[in-house]
PDB file of C-alpha atoms in Angstrom:
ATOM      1  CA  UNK A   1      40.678  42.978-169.802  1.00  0.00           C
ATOM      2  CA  UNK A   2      38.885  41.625-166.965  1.00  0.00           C
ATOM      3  CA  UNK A   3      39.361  37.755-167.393  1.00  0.00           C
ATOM      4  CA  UNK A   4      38.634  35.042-164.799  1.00  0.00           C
ATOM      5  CA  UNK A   5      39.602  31.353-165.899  1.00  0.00           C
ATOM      6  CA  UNK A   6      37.478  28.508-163.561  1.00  0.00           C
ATOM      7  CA  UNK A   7      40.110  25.723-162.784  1.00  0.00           C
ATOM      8  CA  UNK A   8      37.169  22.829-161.494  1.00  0.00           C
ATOM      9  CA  UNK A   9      38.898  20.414-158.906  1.00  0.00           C
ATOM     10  CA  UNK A  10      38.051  17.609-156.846  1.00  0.00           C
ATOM     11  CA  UNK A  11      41.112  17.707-154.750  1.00  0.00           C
ATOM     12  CA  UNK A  12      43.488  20.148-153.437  1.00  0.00           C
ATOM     13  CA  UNK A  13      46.014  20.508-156.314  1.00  0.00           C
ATOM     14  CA  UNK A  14      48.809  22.684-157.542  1.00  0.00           C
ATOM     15  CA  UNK A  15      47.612  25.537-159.659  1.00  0.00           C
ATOM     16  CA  UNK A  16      48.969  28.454-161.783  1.00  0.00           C
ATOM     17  CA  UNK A  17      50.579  31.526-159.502  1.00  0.00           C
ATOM     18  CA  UNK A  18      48.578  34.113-161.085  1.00  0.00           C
ATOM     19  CA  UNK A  19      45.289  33.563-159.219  1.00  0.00           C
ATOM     20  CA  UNK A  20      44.017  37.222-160.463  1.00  0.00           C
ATOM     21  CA  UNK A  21      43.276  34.922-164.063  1.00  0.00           C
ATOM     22  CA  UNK A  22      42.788  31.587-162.537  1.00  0.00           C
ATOM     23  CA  UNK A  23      40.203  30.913-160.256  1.00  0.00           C
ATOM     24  CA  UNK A  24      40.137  27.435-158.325  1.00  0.00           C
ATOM     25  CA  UNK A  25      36.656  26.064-157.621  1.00  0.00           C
ATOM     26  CA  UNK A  26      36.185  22.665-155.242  1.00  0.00           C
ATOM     27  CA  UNK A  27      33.335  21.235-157.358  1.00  0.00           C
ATOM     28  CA  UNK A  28      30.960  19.167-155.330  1.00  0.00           C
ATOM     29  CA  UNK A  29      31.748  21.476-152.322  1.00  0.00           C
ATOM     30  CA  UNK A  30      28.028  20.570-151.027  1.00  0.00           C
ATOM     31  CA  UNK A  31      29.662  17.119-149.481  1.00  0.00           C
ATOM     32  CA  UNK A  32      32.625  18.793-148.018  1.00  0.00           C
ATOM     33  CA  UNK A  33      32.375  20.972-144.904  1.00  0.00           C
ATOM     34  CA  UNK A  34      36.217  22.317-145.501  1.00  0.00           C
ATOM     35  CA  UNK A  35      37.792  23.182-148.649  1.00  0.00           C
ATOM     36  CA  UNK A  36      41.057  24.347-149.898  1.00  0.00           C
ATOM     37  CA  UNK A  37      41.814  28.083-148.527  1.00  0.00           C
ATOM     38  CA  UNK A  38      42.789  29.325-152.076  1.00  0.00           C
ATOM     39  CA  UNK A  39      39.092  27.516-153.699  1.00  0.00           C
ATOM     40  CA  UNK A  40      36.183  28.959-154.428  1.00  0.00           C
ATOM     41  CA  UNK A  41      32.933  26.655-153.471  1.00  0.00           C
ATOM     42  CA  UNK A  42      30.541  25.833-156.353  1.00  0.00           C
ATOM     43  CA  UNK A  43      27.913  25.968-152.890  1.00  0.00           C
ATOM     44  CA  UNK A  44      27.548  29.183-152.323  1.00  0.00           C
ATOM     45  CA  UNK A  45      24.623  31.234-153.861  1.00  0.00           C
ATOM     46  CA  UNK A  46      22.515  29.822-156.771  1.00  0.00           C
ATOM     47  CA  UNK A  47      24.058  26.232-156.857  1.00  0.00           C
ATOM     48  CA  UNK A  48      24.004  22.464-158.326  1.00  0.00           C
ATOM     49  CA  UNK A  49      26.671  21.704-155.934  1.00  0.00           C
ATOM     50  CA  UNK A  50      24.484  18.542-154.915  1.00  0.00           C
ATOM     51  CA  UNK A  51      23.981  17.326-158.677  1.00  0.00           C
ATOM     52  CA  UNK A  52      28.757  16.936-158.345  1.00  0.00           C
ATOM     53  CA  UNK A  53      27.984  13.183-158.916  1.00  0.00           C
ATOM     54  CA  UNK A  54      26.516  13.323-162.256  1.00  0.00           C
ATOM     55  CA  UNK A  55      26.961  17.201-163.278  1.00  0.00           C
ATOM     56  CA  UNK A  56      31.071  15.980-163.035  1.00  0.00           C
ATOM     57  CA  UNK A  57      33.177  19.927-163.055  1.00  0.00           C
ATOM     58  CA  UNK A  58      30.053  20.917-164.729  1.00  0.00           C
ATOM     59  CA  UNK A  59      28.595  22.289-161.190  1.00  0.00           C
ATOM     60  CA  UNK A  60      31.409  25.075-161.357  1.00  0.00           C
ATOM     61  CA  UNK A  61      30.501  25.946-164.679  1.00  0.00           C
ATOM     62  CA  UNK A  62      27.224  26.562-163.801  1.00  0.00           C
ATOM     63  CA  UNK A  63      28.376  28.707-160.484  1.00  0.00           C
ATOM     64  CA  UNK A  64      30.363  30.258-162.570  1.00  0.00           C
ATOM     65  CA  UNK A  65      27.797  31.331-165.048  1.00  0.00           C
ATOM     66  CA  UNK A  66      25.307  32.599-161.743  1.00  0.00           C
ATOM     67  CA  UNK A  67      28.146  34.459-160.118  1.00  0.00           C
ATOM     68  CA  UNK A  68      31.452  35.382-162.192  1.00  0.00           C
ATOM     69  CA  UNK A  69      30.447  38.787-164.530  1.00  0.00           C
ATOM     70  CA  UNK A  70      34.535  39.265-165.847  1.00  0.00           C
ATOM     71  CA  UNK A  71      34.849  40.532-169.625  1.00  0.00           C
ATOM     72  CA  UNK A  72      35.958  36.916-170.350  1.00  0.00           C
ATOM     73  CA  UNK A  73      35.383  33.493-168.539  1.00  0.00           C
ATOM     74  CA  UNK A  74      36.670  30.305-169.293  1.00  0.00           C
ATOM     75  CA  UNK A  75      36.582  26.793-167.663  1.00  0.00           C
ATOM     76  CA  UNK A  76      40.079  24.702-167.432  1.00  0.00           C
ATOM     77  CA  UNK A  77      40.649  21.092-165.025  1.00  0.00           C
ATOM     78  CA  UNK A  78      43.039  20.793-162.308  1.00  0.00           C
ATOM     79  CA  UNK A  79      45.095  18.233-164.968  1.00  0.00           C
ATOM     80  CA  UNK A  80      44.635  19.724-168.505  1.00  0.00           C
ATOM     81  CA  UNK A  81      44.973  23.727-169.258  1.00  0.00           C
ATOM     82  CA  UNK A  82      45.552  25.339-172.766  1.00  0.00           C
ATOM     83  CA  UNK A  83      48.746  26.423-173.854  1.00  0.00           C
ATOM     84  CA  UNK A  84      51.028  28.326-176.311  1.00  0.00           C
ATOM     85  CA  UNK A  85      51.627  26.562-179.159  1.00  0.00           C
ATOM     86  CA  UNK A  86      55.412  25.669-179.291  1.00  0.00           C
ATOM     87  CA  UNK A  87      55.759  25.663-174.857  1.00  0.00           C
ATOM     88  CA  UNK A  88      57.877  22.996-174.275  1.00  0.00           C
ATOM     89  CA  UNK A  89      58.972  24.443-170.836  1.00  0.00           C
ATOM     90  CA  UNK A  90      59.984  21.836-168.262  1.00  0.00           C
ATOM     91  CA  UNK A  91      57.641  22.277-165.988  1.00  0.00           C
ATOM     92  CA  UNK A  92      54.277  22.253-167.066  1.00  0.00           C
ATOM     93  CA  UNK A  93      52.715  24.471-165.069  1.00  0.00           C
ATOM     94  CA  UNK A  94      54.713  27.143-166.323  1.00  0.00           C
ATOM     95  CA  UNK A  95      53.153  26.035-170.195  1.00  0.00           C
ATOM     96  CA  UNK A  96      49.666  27.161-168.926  1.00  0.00           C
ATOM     97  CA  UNK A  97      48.379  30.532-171.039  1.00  0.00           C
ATOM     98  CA  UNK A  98      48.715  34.044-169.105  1.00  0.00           C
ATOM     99  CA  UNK A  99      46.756  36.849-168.732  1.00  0.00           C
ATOM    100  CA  UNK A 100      48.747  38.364-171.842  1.00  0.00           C
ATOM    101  CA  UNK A 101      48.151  35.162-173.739  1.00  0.00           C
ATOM    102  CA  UNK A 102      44.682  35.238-173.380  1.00  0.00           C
ATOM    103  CA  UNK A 103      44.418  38.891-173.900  1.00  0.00           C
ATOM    104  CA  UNK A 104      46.406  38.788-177.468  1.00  0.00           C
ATOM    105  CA  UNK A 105      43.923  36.201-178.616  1.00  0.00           C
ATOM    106  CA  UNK A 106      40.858  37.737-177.747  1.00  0.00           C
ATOM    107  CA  UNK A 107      41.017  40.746-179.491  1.00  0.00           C
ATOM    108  CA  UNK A 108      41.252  38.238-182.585  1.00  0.00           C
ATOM    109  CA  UNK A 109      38.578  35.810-181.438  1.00  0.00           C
ATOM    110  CA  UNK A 110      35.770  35.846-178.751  1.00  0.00           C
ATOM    111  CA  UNK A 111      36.093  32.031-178.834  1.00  0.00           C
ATOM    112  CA  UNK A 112      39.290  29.559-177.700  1.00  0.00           C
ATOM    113  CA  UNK A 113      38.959  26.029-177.750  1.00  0.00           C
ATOM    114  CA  UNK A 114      41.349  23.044-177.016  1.00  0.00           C
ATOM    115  CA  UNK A 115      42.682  20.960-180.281  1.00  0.00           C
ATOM    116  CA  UNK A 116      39.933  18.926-181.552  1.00  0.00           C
ATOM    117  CA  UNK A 117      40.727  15.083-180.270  1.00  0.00           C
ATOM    118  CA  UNK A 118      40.729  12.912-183.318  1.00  0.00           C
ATOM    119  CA  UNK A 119      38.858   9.417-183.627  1.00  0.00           C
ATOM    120  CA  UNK A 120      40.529   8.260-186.342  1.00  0.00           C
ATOM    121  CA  UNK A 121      38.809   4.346-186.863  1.00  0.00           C
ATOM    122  CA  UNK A 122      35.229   5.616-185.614  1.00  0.00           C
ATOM    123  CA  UNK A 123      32.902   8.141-184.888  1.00  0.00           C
ATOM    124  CA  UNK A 124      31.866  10.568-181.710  1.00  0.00           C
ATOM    125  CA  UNK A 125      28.429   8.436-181.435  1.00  0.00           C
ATOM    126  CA  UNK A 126      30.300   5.066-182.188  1.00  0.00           C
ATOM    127  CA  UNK A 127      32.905   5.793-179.406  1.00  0.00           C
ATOM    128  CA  UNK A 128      30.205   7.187-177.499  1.00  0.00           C
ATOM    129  CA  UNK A 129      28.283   4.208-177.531  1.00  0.00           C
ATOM    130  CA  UNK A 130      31.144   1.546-177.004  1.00  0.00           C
ATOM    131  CA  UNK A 131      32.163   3.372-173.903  1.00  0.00           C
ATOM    132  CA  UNK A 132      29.168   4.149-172.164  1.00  0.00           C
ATOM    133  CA  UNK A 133      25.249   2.986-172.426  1.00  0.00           C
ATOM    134  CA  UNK A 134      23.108   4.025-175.065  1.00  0.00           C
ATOM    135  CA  UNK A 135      20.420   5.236-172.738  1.00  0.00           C
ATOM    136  CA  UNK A 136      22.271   8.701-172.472  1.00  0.00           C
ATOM    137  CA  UNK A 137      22.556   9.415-175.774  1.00  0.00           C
ATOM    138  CA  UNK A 138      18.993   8.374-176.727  1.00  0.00           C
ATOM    139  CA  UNK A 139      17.827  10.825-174.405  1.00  0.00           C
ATOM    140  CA  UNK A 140      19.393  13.462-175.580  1.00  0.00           C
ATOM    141  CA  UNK A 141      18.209  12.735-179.034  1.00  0.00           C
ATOM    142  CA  UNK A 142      14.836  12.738-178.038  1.00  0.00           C
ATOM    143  CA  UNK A 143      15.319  16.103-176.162  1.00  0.00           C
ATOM    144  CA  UNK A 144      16.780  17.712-178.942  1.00  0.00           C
ATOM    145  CA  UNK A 145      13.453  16.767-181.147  1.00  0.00           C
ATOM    146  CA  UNK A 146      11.737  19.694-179.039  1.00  0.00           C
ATOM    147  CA  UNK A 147      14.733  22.250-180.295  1.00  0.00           C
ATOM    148  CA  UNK A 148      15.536  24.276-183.591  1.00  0.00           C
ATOM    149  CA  UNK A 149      16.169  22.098-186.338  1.00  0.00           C
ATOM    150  CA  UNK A 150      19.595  23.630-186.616  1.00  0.00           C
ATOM    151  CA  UNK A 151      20.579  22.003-183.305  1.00  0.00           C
ATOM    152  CA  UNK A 152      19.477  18.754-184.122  1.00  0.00           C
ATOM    153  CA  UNK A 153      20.926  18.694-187.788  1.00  0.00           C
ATOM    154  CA  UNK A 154      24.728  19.714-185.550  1.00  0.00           C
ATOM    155  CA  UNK A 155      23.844  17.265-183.247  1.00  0.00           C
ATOM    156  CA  UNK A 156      23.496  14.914-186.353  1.00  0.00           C
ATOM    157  CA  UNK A 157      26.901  15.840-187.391  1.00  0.00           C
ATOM    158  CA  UNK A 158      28.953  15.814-184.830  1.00  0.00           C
ATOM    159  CA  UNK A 159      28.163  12.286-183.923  1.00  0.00           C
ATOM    160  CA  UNK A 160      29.031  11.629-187.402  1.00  0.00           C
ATOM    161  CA  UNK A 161      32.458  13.383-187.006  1.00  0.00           C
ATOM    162  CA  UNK A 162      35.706  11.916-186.501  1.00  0.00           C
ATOM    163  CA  UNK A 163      36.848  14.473-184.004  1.00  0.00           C
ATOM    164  CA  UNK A 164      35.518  16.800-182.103  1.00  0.00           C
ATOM    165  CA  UNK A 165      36.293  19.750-178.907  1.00  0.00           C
ATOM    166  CA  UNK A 166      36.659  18.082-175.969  1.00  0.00           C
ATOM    167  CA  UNK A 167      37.375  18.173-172.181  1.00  0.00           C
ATOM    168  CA  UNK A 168      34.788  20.942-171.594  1.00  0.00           C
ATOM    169  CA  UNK A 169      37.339  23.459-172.044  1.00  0.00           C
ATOM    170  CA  UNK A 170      36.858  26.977-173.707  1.00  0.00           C
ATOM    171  CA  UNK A 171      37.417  30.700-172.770  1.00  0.00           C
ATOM    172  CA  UNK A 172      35.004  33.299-174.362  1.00  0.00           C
ATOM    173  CA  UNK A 173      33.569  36.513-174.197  1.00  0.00           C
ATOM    174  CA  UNK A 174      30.778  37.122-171.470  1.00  0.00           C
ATOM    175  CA  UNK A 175      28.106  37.458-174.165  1.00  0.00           C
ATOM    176  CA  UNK A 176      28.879  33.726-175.477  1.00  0.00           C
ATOM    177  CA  UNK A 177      29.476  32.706-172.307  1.00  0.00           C
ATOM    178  CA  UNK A 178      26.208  33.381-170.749  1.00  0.00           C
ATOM    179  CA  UNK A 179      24.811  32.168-174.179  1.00  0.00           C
ATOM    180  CA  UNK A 180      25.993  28.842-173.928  1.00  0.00           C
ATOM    181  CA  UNK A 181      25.249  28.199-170.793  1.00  0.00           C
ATOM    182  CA  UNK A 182      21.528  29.181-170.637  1.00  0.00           C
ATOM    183  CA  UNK A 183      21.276  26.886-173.858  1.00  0.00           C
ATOM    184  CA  UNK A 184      23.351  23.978-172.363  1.00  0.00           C
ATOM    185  CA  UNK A 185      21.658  24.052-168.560  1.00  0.00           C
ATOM    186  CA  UNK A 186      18.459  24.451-170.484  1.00  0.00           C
ATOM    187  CA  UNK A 187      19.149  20.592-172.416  1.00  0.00           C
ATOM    188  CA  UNK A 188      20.958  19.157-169.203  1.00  0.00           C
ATOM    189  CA  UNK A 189      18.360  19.753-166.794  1.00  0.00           C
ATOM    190  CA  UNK A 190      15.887  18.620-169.550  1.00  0.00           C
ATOM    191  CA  UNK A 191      18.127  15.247-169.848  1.00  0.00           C
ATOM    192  CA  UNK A 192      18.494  14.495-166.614  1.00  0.00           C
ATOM    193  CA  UNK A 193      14.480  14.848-165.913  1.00  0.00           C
ATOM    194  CA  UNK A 194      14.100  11.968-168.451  1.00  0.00           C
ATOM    195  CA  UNK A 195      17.241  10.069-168.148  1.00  0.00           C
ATOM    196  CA  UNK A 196      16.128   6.475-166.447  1.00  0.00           C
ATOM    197  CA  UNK A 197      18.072   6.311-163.777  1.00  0.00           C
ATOM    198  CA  UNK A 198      17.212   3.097-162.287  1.00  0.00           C
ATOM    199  CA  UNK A 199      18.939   1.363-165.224  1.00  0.00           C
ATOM    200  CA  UNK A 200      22.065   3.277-165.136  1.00  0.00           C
ATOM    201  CA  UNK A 201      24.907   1.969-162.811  1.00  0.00           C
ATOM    202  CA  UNK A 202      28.402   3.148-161.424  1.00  0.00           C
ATOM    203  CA  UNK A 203      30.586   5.527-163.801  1.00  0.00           C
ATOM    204  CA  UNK A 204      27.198   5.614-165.867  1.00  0.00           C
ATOM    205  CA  UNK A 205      25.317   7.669-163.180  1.00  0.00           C
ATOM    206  CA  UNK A 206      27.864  10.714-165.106  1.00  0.00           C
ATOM    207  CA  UNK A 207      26.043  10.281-168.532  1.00  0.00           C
ATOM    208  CA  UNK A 208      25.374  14.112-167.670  1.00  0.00           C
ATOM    209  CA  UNK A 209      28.617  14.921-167.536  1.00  0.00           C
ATOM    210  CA  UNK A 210      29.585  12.601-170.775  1.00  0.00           C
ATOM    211  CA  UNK A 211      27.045  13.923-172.942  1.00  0.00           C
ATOM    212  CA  UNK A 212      27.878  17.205-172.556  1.00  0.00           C
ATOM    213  CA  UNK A 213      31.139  17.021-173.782  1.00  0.00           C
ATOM    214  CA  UNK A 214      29.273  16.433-177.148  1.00  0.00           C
ATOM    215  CA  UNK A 215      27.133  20.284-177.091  1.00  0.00           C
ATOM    216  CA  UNK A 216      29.879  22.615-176.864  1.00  0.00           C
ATOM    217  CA  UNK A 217      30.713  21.278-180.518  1.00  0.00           C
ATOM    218  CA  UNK A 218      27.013  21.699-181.396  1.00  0.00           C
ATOM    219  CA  UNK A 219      26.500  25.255-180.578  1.00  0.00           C
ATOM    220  CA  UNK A 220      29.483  25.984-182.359  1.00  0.00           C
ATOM    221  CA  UNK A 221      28.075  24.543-185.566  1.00  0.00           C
ATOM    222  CA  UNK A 222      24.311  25.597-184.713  1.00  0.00           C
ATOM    223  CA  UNK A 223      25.453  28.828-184.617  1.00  0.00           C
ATOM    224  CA  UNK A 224      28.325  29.301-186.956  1.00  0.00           C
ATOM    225  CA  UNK A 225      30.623  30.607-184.249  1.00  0.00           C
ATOM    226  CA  UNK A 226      34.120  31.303-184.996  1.00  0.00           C
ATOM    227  CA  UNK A 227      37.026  30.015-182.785  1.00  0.00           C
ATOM    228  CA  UNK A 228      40.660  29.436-182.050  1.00  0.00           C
ATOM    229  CA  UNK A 229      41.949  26.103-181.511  1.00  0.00           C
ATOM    230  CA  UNK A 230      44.652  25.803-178.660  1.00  0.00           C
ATOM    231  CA  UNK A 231      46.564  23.079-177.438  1.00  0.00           C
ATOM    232  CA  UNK A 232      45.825  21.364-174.348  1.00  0.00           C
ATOM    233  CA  UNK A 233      48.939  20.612-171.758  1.00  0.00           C
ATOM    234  CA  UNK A 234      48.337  17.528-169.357  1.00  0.00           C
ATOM    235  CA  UNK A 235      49.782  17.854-165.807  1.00  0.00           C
ATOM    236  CA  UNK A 236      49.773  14.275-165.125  1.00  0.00           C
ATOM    237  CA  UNK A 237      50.861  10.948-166.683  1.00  0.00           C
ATOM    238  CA  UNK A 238      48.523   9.767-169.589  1.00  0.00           C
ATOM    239  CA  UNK A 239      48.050   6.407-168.913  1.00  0.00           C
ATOM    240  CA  UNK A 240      47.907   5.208-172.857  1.00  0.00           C
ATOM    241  CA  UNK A 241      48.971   1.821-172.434  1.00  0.00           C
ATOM    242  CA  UNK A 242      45.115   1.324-170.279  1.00  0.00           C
ATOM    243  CA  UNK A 243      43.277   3.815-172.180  1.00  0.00           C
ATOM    244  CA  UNK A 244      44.172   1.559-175.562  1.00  0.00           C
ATOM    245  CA  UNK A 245      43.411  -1.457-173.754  1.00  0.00           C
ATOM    246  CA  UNK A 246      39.666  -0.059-172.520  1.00  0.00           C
ATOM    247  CA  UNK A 247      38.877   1.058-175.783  1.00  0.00           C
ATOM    248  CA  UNK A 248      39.638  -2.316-177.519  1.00  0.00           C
ATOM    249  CA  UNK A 249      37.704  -3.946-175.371  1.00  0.00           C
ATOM    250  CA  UNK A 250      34.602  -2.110-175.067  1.00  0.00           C
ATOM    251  CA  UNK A 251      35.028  -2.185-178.932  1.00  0.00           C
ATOM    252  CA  UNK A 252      34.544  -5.841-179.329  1.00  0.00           C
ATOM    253  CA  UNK A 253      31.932  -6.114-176.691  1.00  0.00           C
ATOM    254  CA  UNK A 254      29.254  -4.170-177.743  1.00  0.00           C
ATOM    255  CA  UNK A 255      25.848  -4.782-175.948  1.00  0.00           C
ATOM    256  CA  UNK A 256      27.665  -5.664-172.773  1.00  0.00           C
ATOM    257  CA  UNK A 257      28.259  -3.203-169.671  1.00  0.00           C
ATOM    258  CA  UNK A 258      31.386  -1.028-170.744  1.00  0.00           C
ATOM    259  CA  UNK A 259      34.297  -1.134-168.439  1.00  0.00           C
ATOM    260  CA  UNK A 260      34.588   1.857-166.256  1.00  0.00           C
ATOM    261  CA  UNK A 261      35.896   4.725-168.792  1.00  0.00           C
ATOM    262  CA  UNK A 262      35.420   8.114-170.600  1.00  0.00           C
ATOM    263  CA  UNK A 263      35.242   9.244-174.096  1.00  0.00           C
ATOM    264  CA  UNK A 264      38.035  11.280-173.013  1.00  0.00           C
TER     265      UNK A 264
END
């Protein structure tokens, strides 16, 4: 199988040996006249390498969608990759999924997603809402009033869910690949024409990014797409202790500007 895995980075970073599955991509590459030797750059050919600062890694996705044509294609982060169930080898980079991995589980599944992240005391819209401004989210809803009734009635429930696939991580077959993407650019271009700007500050300048965290869980319901779940290994400290103390507050302070943070 012909697979090529996008690892979206900001930074030069470690990443897995076998580069013929794992393909580095400097996201945002527009504001950087050198990048790392072993990158690709998301500003090369048919590009939103200039949109970095509210796309987030999703300007690599979309480079990837104009310019990658493997049998598979996936998107991973420079900090969080999928892994075998059970990996608990030291280091972590040797956890990450290999070409054989991937290959055993897509002649099974055209689909792999991470572990859905549970919310256990609220919901996806609740969360969404205490950690970022509501004038995101009300966009997209009005966006979504222009599309199939099937999307909105997934929208509808997962923002009612507990849990849902995050990170914007998956691997699929080029088909659903390309599928998702033309459907996803589609609404995020469509978002960000309407999106008031002016009224959105700092970390909320990403709602882009944020929000579509949300639609990879809504295609999959709109349209009934099996999957495999896969854990997700972290190559860097989670910071719990801070991410606890965030969420409590923007929590009890509803209606005020949340502190600097991520559904995430």
């Amino acid at each position: 199988m012909d697979i090529k895995i996008l690892v979206a980075s900001h930074k030069n970073y470690r990443v897995p040996k076998d580069l013929t599955l794992y393909l580095p991509i400097f996201v945002g590459s527009a504001f950087h006249v050198s990048t790392p030797s072993d990158f690709a750059r998301d500003d090369l050919g048919d590009n939103i390498s200039n949109k970095n600062s509210r796309y987030n890694e999703l300007t690599g996705l979309y480079w990837g969608w104009k310019h990658l044509s493997s049998d598979y294609i996936g998107m991973v982060h420079y900090r969080r990759y999928f892994t075998e169930p059970g990996n608990k080898n030291r280091d972590k980079f040797e956890r990450v999924l290999s070409k054989n991995d991937v290959e055993n589980y897509m002649k099974k599944y055209s689909i792999i997603v991470p572990k859905k992240r549970r919310y256990f005391i609220e919901t996806i819209e609740s969360h969404y809402l205490h950690s970022h401004s509501e004038e995101g989210l009300n966009t997209l809803r009005k966006v979504f009033l222009n599309l199939p009734k099937k999307y909105s009635d997934a929208l509808d429930q997962v923002l009612k869910s507990r849990s849902a696939h995050m990170f914007n991580m998956f691997i699929m077959e080029r088909k659903e690949f390309r599928n998702y993407c033309s459907w996803l650019f589609d609404i995020l271009f469509r978002v960000e024409n309407d999106l008031n700007y002016k009224i959105l500050h700092g970390n909320e300048e990403r709602a882009i990014g944020f929000l579509s965290e949300i639609l990879l869980d809504v295609w999959l319901i709109a349209n009934h797409k099996s999957y495999v779940e896969l854990p997700v290994c972290f190559m860097e400290k989670q910071h719990w202790a801070r991410k606890i103390s965030v969420f409590v507050y923007n929590k009890i302070s509803r209606g005020r500007r949340p502190l600097n943070t991520h559904i995430k």
